[in-house]
Amino acid sequence: NKKGAQNITAGGSVIQGLGALVCSFLIRQFNLKLEISEISLALILILLGIMFLMKNREITITDTTTKKNYFLQGITLAIINPQVLLFWSFVSALLHTNFPFDNLMKCIIFGMGAAIGTFLILKIYESLGTKKYSKNIKSSLIYKSIGVMYSLSGLIKIILL
């Protein structure tokens, strides 16, 4: 059900954008900053990469054959994900240290960027999940790809230091 997948994507993107907006606004209000050395950031990326490379669980496919409000389902899935606010709080504080959110417009742009980025990533997942060949794609391949991306980013960061 391509329409259901599109609505789940849209709902999840809205919450990601709002979460990023709220976090950046609060970081701005309380002037929170997060000082992380370049090497620490590179090591965090490599650690995330290793975690994804070791993941073996299957990605669950949302049932889109029944009649539901898929947009609301996308919102619900994003809201019950506790990592959303933690992630955007961390990223907002890290960004605010070097690129201050000195006006509300920067917070709004940050939230919109997060929503657009989330939407694009979810569109990729949606297209993979709704194609006829999606049954042939192992979910571990997706986790491994993310792990390689994080690990390479960390290694490139170390090389450029």
XYZ file of N, CA, C and O in Angstrom:
644
model
N 0.839 -1.168 0.000
C 0.000 0.000 0.000
C 0.892 1.241 0.000
O 1.328 1.703 1.049
N 1.163 1.744 -1.162
C 2.078 2.881 -1.316
C 1.532 4.141 -0.648
O 2.278 4.897 -0.032
N 0.252 4.364 -0.727
C -0.351 5.560 -0.110
C -0.193 5.524 1.408
O 0.136 6.535 2.029
N -0.388 4.352 2.008
C -0.204 4.211 3.446
C 1.233 4.494 3.848
O 1.501 5.182 4.838
N 2.179 3.971 3.076
C 3.604 4.203 3.362
C 3.944 5.685 3.244
O 4.705 6.224 4.054
N 3.367 6.363 2.261
C 3.616 7.803 2.088
C 3.096 8.599 3.282
O 3.741 9.533 3.753
N 1.930 8.216 3.782
C 1.359 8.930 4.928
C 2.140 8.672 6.208
O 2.298 9.568 7.035
N 2.638 7.461 6.397
C 3.481 7.158 7.556
C 4.757 8.003 7.481
O 5.200 8.584 8.474
N 5.335 8.100 6.293
C 6.533 8.908 6.071
C 6.276 10.373 6.427
O 7.061 11.004 7.136
N 5.171 10.912 5.951
C 4.844 12.319 6.217
C 4.627 12.555 7.710
O 5.146 13.529 8.274
N 3.900 11.669 8.365
C 3.646 11.827 9.801
C 4.921 11.769 10.629
O 5.132 12.589 11.530
N 5.788 10.831 10.320
C 7.055 10.716 11.041
C 7.940 11.925 10.825
O 8.613 12.393 11.749
N 7.937 12.470 9.624
C 8.768 13.637 9.308
C 8.311 14.872 10.070
O 9.135 15.673 10.519
N 7.007 15.041 10.210
C 6.467 16.189 10.939
C 6.974 16.179 12.378
O 7.451 17.198 12.899
N 6.904 15.029 13.035
C 7.340 14.931 14.432
C 8.840 15.146 14.558
O 9.308 15.809 15.486
N 9.625 14.594 13.634
C 11.077 14.809 13.681
C 11.386 16.299 13.568
O 12.237 16.822 14.292
N 10.727 16.978 12.656
C 10.946 18.415 12.492
C 10.544 19.205 13.716
O 11.272 20.100 14.168
N 9.377 18.874 14.281
C 8.934 19.569 15.491
C 9.865 19.285 16.671
O 10.166 20.178 17.466
N 10.318 18.039 16.772
C 11.253 17.682 17.853
C 12.542 18.473 17.740
O 13.055 19.007 18.730
N 13.082 18.581 16.529
C 14.312 19.350 16.313
C 14.084 20.827 16.613
O 14.936 21.485 17.232
N 12.927 21.356 16.206
C 12.607 22.759 16.465
C 12.533 23.035 17.968
O 13.135 23.985 18.469
N 11.805 22.203 18.695
C 11.660 22.388 20.143
C 13.014 22.288 20.839
O 13.354 23.121 21.685
N 13.801 21.277 20.474
C 15.117 21.105 21.106
C 16.024 22.296 20.823
O 16.676 22.813 21.739
N 16.059 22.756 19.575
C 16.929 23.898 19.254
C 16.453 25.160 19.969
O 17.264 25.964 20.438
N 15.143 25.334 20.082
C 14.602 26.495 20.782
C 14.989 26.453 22.266
O 15.406 27.473 22.834
N 14.862 25.292 22.912
C 15.223 25.175 24.321
C 16.725 25.356 24.539
O 17.148 25.997 25.509
N 17.525 24.800 23.636
C 18.979 24.979 23.711
C 19.306 26.466 23.606
O 20.149 26.990 24.334
N 18.611 27.169 22.727
C 18.810 28.615 22.553
C 18.382 29.370 23.800
O 19.103 30.244 24.276
N 17.225 29.021 24.351
C 16.703 29.718 25.527
C 17.630 29.595 26.734
O 17.830 30.550 27.468
N 18.154 28.397 26.955
C 18.999 28.152 28.125
C 20.488 28.264 27.800
O 21.326 28.023 28.657
N 20.801 28.620 26.541
C 22.177 28.796 26.084
C 23.064 27.600 26.447
O 24.175 27.765 26.955
N 22.564 26.400 26.189
C 23.321 25.183 26.474
C 24.303 24.926 25.340
O 23.966 25.060 24.172
N 25.501 24.567 25.716
C 26.523 24.265 24.721
C 27.159 22.937 25.064
O 27.222 22.540 26.222
N 27.629 22.263 24.065
C 28.254 20.961 24.248
C 29.616 20.985 23.574
O 29.707 21.050 22.347
N 30.630 20.990 24.389
C 32.000 21.006 23.864
C 32.472 19.565 23.709
O 32.581 18.833 24.683
N 32.730 19.172 22.487
C 33.251 17.836 22.221
C 34.464 18.002 21.315
O 34.390 18.686 20.292
N 35.536 17.375 21.692
C 36.733 17.480 20.867
C 36.502 16.742 19.549
O 35.650 15.861 19.444
N 37.286 17.117 18.574
C 37.174 16.509 17.245
C 37.410 14.996 17.308
O 36.707 14.220 16.677
N 38.388 14.579 18.082
C 38.698 13.148 18.183
C 37.564 12.400 18.872
O 37.214 11.282 18.487
N 36.948 13.030 19.881
C 35.811 12.388 20.571
C 34.642 12.198 19.627
O 33.992 11.156 19.631
N 34.386 13.212 18.819
C 33.292 13.118 17.849
C 33.566 12.001 16.849
O 32.671 11.212 16.527
N 34.798 11.893 16.383
C 35.165 10.832 15.438
C 34.981 9.462 16.089
O 34.463 8.527 15.459
N 35.372 9.338 17.349
C 35.227 8.055 18.052
C 33.757 7.701 18.267
O 33.371 6.534 18.175
N 32.914 8.707 18.529
C 31.471 8.468 18.671
C 30.905 7.934 17.362
O 30.109 6.987 17.346
N 31.309 8.524 16.245
C 30.837 8.052 14.935
C 31.272 6.610 14.676
O 30.484 5.790 14.198
N 32.525 6.305 14.994
C 33.020 4.935 14.788
C 32.256 3.966 15.685
O 31.869 2.876 15.245
N 32.000 4.352 16.932
C 31.241 3.502 17.861
C 29.825 3.251 17.342
O 29.340 2.114 17.372
N 29.173 4.297 16.851
C 27.839 4.124 16.259
C 27.901 3.166 15.075
O 27.022 2.317 14.898
N 28.935 3.319 14.257
C 29.107 2.427 13.103
C 29.240 0.983 13.519
O 28.607 0.090 12.951
N 30.035 0.735 14.546
C 30.221 -0.630 15.038
C 28.905 -1.191 15.579
O 28.569 -2.350 15.331
N 28.147 -0.348 16.291
C 26.852 -0.800 16.829
C 25.917 -1.229 15.696
O 25.249 -2.254 15.793
N 25.862 -0.438 14.624
C 24.996 -0.794 13.492
C 25.515 -2.023 12.756
O 24.738 -2.831 12.275
N 26.824 -2.152 12.651
C 27.388 -3.321 11.977
C 27.077 -4.605 12.726
O 26.947 -5.672 12.132
N 26.927 -4.518 14.047
C 26.662 -5.714 14.855
C 25.170 -6.025 14.973
O 24.802 -7.079 15.469
N 24.294 -5.121 14.511
C 22.856 -5.337 14.601
C 22.423 -6.452 13.664
O 22.772 -6.455 12.498
N 21.627 -7.378 14.167
C 21.158 -8.485 13.331
C 19.646 -8.620 13.287
O 19.137 -9.479 12.610
N 18.936 -7.785 14.014
C 17.481 -7.970 14.056
C 16.834 -7.562 12.745
O 17.362 -6.765 11.987
N 15.679 -8.123 12.515
C 14.934 -7.845 11.293
C 14.157 -6.539 11.447
O 13.672 -6.215 12.524
N 14.021 -5.817 10.361
C 13.196 -4.619 10.355
C 11.749 -5.061 10.238
O 11.407 -5.887 9.394
N 10.894 -4.526 11.104
C 9.491 -4.915 11.053
C 8.782 -4.116 9.964
O 9.021 -2.931 9.788
N 7.929 -4.793 9.258
C 7.152 -4.174 8.186
C 5.785 -3.815 8.750
O 5.107 -4.642 9.345
N 5.391 -2.553 8.586
C 4.099 -2.104 9.067
C 3.006 -2.652 8.155
O 3.123 -2.583 6.931
N 1.963 -3.194 8.771
C 0.849 -3.743 8.003
C 0.057 -2.597 7.390
O -0.504 -1.774 8.096
N 0.034 -2.520 6.079
C -0.697 -1.451 5.402
C -1.882 -2.000 4.602
O -2.380 -1.344 3.705
N -2.329 -3.207 4.935
C -3.451 -3.788 4.195
C -4.785 -3.409 4.817
O -5.798 -3.441 4.142
N -4.796 -3.055 6.094
C -6.048 -2.665 6.732
C -6.252 -1.165 6.593
O -5.321 -0.417 6.346
N -7.488 -0.736 6.760
C -7.801 0.683 6.613
C -7.488 1.385 7.935
O -8.090 1.118 8.958
N -6.509 2.281 7.905
C -6.077 3.015 9.092
C -5.731 4.438 8.688
O -5.579 4.749 7.514
N -5.528 5.265 9.705
C -5.008 6.599 9.479
C -3.487 6.499 9.548
O -2.901 6.559 10.623
N -2.838 6.321 8.411
C -1.397 6.078 8.371
C -0.590 7.307 8.754
O 0.492 7.185 9.310
N -1.108 8.496 8.463
C -0.420 9.717 8.875
C -0.312 9.755 10.397
O 0.757 10.004 10.956
N -1.421 9.449 11.073
C -1.434 9.402 12.538
C -0.518 8.284 13.047
O 0.161 8.442 14.073
N -0.466 7.184 12.325
C 0.420 6.088 12.709
C 1.883 6.532 12.616
O 2.696 6.205 13.473
N 2.240 7.298 11.580
C 3.592 7.826 11.444
C 3.940 8.768 12.581
O 5.037 8.718 13.141
N 2.981 9.614 12.957
C 3.178 10.524 14.091
C 3.390 9.727 15.373
O 4.313 9.990 16.140
N 2.555 8.717 15.587
C 2.649 7.899 16.797
C 3.988 7.169 16.869
O 4.636 7.146 17.921
N 4.410 6.582 15.762
C 5.688 5.875 15.748
C 6.839 6.807 16.088
O 7.768 6.433 16.811
N 6.799 8.039 15.585
C 7.870 8.994 15.871
C 7.814 9.471 17.321
O 8.852 9.648 17.962
N 6.600 9.658 17.859
C 6.461 10.143 19.238
C 6.946 9.100 20.246
O 7.608 9.434 21.229
N 6.626 7.831 20.005
C 7.000 6.809 20.991
C 8.466 6.395 20.886
O 8.938 5.581 21.667
N 9.193 6.979 19.936
C 10.613 6.698 19.792
C 11.386 7.632 20.729
O 11.537 8.815 20.436
N 11.870 7.122 21.859
C 12.525 7.999 22.841
C 13.844 8.583 22.341
O 14.323 9.570 22.866
N 14.405 8.002 21.315
C 15.690 8.488 20.808
C 15.550 9.800 20.049
O 16.535 10.516 19.875
N 14.355 10.142 19.606
C 14.163 11.346 18.802
C 14.606 12.586 19.575
O 15.448 13.353 19.119
N 14.059 12.795 20.783
C 14.403 13.995 21.543
C 15.837 13.965 22.039
O 16.514 14.995 22.063
N 16.327 12.787 22.418
C 17.723 12.687 22.844
C 18.653 13.068 21.699
O 19.611 13.822 21.877
N 18.376 12.532 20.522
C 19.203 12.818 19.355
C 19.194 14.309 19.030
O 20.241 14.929 18.872
N 18.005 14.909 18.916
C 17.931 16.315 18.533
C 18.461 17.230 19.627
O 18.989 18.306 19.325
N 18.347 16.825 20.896
C 18.950 17.614 21.981
C 20.469 17.624 21.837
O 21.116 18.669 21.947
N 21.040 16.451 21.597
C 22.493 16.325 21.425
C 22.970 17.137 20.220
O 23.904 17.931 20.316
N 22.301 16.959 19.086
C 22.703 17.662 17.869
C 22.530 19.175 18.034
O 23.400 19.953 17.643
N 21.428 19.606 18.644
C 21.186 21.038 18.847
C 22.255 21.657 19.732
O 22.782 22.733 19.429
N 22.579 20.988 20.844
C 23.595 21.516 21.751
C 24.962 21.563 21.073
O 25.723 22.523 21.232
N 25.258 20.542 20.297
C 26.534 20.494 19.582
C 26.615 21.623 18.544
O 27.622 22.323 18.447
N 25.549 21.812 17.801
C 25.529 22.875 16.794
C 25.574 24.259 17.435
O 26.260 25.157 16.951
N 24.833 24.434 18.535
C 24.750 25.736 19.200
C 26.120 26.189 19.708
O 26.389 27.376 19.805
N 26.995 25.238 19.991
C 28.332 25.569 20.464
C 29.121 26.307 19.383
O 29.819 27.280 19.672
N 29.016 25.859 18.143
C 29.790 26.454 17.052
C 28.992 27.395 16.157
O 29.555 28.297 15.548
N 27.708 27.144 16.043
C 26.833 27.966 15.199
C 25.609 28.352 16.035
O 24.570 27.699 15.941
N 25.724 29.395 16.846
C 24.656 29.725 17.807
C 23.291 29.938 17.142
O 23.198 30.510 16.061
N 22.266 29.438 17.814
C 20.885 29.700 17.402
C 20.511 31.063 18.004
O 19.768 31.140 18.972
N 21.076 32.142 17.439
C 20.900 33.448 18.058
C 19.586 34.129 17.695
O 19.279 35.194 18.203
N 18.797 33.509 16.832
C 17.453 34.031 16.588
C 16.514 32.866 16.267
O 16.950 31.761 15.947
N 15.241 33.133 16.391
C 14.222 32.091 16.221
C 14.234 31.517 14.803
O 13.960 30.330 14.609
N 14.575 32.338 13.815
C 14.576 31.865 12.430
C 15.558 30.717 12.241
O 15.275 29.762 11.514
N 16.704 30.751 12.895
C 17.673 29.663 12.789
C 17.100 28.375 13.374
O 17.343 27.293 12.851
N 16.338 28.494 14.459
C 15.682 27.307 15.047
C 14.654 26.732 14.080
O 14.565 25.514 13.905
N 13.885 27.607 13.455
C 12.860 27.165 12.502
C 13.516 26.490 11.299
O 13.073 25.423 10.862
N 14.579 27.072 10.781
C 15.290 26.481 9.640
C 15.873 25.121 10.028
O 15.814 24.165 9.255
N 16.409 25.030 11.238
C 16.948 23.753 11.730
C 15.840 22.700 11.790
O 16.009 21.563 11.334
N 14.672 23.058 12.322
C 13.541 22.131 12.391
C 13.066 21.706 11.013
O 12.777 20.534 10.768
N 13.011 22.660 10.087
C 12.591 22.331 8.716
C 13.612 21.415 8.042
O 13.237 20.480 7.336
N 14.885 21.671 8.279
C 15.932 20.812 7.715
C 15.825 19.397 8.239
O 15.983 18.425 7.488
N 15.539 19.275 9.543
C 15.378 17.948 10.138
C 14.176 17.222 9.536
O 14.245 16.029 9.228
N 13.081 17.941 9.347
C 11.878 17.332 8.760
C 12.132 16.897 7.321
O 11.759 15.788 6.918
N 12.805 17.743 6.547
C 13.084 17.410 5.147
C 14.047 16.228 5.060
O 13.847 15.306 4.266
N 15.091 16.246 5.888
C 16.043 15.134 5.904
C 15.381 13.823 6.289
O 15.606 12.780 5.661
N 14.536 13.872 7.318
C 13.808 12.678 7.746
C 12.886 12.193 6.633
O 12.810 10.997 6.352
N 12.209 13.124 5.999
C 11.295 12.771 4.913
C 12.045 12.055 3.786
O 11.584 11.020 3.287
N 13.212 12.581 3.416
C 13.976 11.969 2.322
C 14.455 10.564 2.686
O 14.371 9.642 1.875
N 14.945 10.396 3.916
C 15.394 9.067 4.354
C 14.213 8.094 4.382
O 14.315 6.958 3.914
N 13.081 8.540 4.920
C 11.917 7.660 4.981
C 11.363 7.351 3.587
O 10.821 6.274 3.362
N 11.519 8.283 2.649
C 11.102 8.011 1.265
C 11.952 6.892 0.657
O 11.451 6.060 -0.086
N 13.246 6.885 1.001
C 14.112 5.806 0.516
C 13.639 4.480 1.095
O 13.484 3.494 0.374
N 13.386 4.452 2.426
C 12.886 3.224 3.053
C 11.550 2.812 2.453
O 11.291 1.645 2.218
N 10.694 3.814 2.217
C 9.376 3.538 1.641
C 9.515 2.908 0.260
O 8.855 1.919 -0.054
N 10.389 3.466 -0.564
C 10.535 2.924 -1.918
C 11.115 1.513 -1.873
O 10.726 0.655 -2.662
N 12.034 1.268 -0.939
C 12.566 -0.093 -0.799
C 11.489 -1.052 -0.290
O 11.413 -2.196 -0.717
N 10.667 -0.564 0.630
C 9.668 -1.426 1.251
C 8.447 -1.702 0.407
O 7.727 -2.670 0.637
N 8.170 -0.841 -0.583
C 6.965 -1.040 -1.382
C 7.263 -1.629 -2.756
O 6.347 -1.893 -3.517
N 8.511 -1.831 -3.076
C 8.864 -2.459 -4.355
C 8.654 -3.968 -4.264
O 8.710 -4.558 -3.194
N 8.443 -4.575 -5.397
C 8.236 -6.026 -5.424
C 9.468 -6.787 -4.973
O 9.374 -7.873 -4.434
N 10.660 -6.201 -5.171
C 11.891 -6.890 -4.799
C 12.263 -6.691 -3.339
O 13.275 -7.171 -2.880
N 11.415 -5.976 -2.573
C 11.770 -5.681 -1.182
C 11.915 -6.942 -0.335
O 12.647 -6.949 0.641
N 11.252 -8.008 -0.703
C 11.370 -9.256 0.058
C 12.778 -9.842 -0.070
O 13.216 -10.600 0.765
N 13.489 -9.469 -1.136
C 14.837 -9.985 -1.362
C 15.920 -9.186 -0.647
O 17.058 -9.611 -0.595
N 15.576 -8.010 -0.114
C 16.559 -7.176 0.569
C 16.608 -7.594 2.034
O 15.597 -7.572 2.728
N 17.763 -7.993 2.478
C 17.921 -8.369 3.882
C 18.030 -7.100 4.713
O 18.780 -6.188 4.373
N 17.270 -7.043 5.814
C 17.318 -5.852 6.648
C 18.691 -5.659 7.270
O 19.102 -4.540 7.547
N 19.438 -6.750 7.450
C 20.782 -6.598 8.007
C 21.669 -5.803 7.056
O 22.583 -5.101 7.485
N 21.378 -5.858 5.751
C 22.147 -5.082 4.778
C 21.958 -3.582 5.017
O 22.909 -2.801 4.892
N 20.743 -3.182 5.378
C 20.476 -1.773 5.661
C 21.281 -1.334 6.885
O 21.942 -0.296 6.873
N 21.250 -2.149 7.954
C 22.014 -1.818 9.160
C 23.515 -1.782 8.858
O 24.227 -0.907 9.339
N 23.989 -2.728 8.082
C 25.418 -2.769 7.739
C 25.809 -1.525 6.937
O 26.876 -0.943 7.162
N 24.951 -1.099 6.022
C 25.236 0.101 5.223
C 25.333 1.337 6.114
O 26.231 2.168 5.940
N 24.416 1.456 7.056
C 24.451 2.591 7.990
C 25.727 2.518 8.834
O 26.398 3.530 9.058
N 26.077 1.315 9.287
C 27.287 1.132 10.077
C 28.543 1.515 9.324
O 29.429 2.179 9.872
N 28.618 1.129 8.068
C 29.779 1.484 7.242
C 29.850 3.001 7.072
O 30.928 3.608 7.165
N 28.695 3.641 6.853
C 28.667 5.089 6.667
C 29.188 5.810 7.916
O 30.033 6.700 7.827
N 28.694 5.427 9.091
C 29.155 6.045 10.337
C 30.645 5.799 10.548
O 31.394 6.706 10.896
N 31.081 4.561 10.364
C 32.487 4.214 10.588
C 33.400 4.987 9.640
O 34.438 5.518 10.063
N 33.025 5.056 8.368
C 33.831 5.810 7.406
C 33.872 7.296 7.749
O 34.924 7.939 7.631
N 32.748 7.833 8.190
C 32.712 9.250 8.586
C 33.683 9.510 9.727
O 34.418 10.495 9.720
N 33.680 8.612 10.725
C 34.597 8.753 11.846
C 36.042 8.636 11.432
O 36.911 9.400 11.869
N 36.335 7.654 10.574
C 37.706 7.471 10.104
C 38.184 8.658 9.267
O 39.336 9.104 9.421
N 37.334 9.178 8.417
C 37.685 10.350 7.610
C 37.953 11.543 8.535
O 38.904 12.307 8.337
N 37.128 11.676 9.568
C 37.321 12.775 10.537
C 38.685 12.655 11.208
O 39.401 13.653 11.356
N 39.083 11.439 11.595
C 40.396 11.224 12.232
C 41.523 11.540 11.249
O 42.499 12.191 11.593
N 41.385 11.099 10.006
C 42.412 11.339 8.997
C 42.601 12.835 8.750
O 43.720 13.312 8.577
N 41.498 13.590 8.771
C 41.561 15.025 8.487
C 42.041 15.853 9.685
O 42.244 17.059 9.531
N 42.189 15.246 10.844
C 42.653 16.010 12.031
C 44.086 16.444 11.881
O 44.924 15.876 11.328
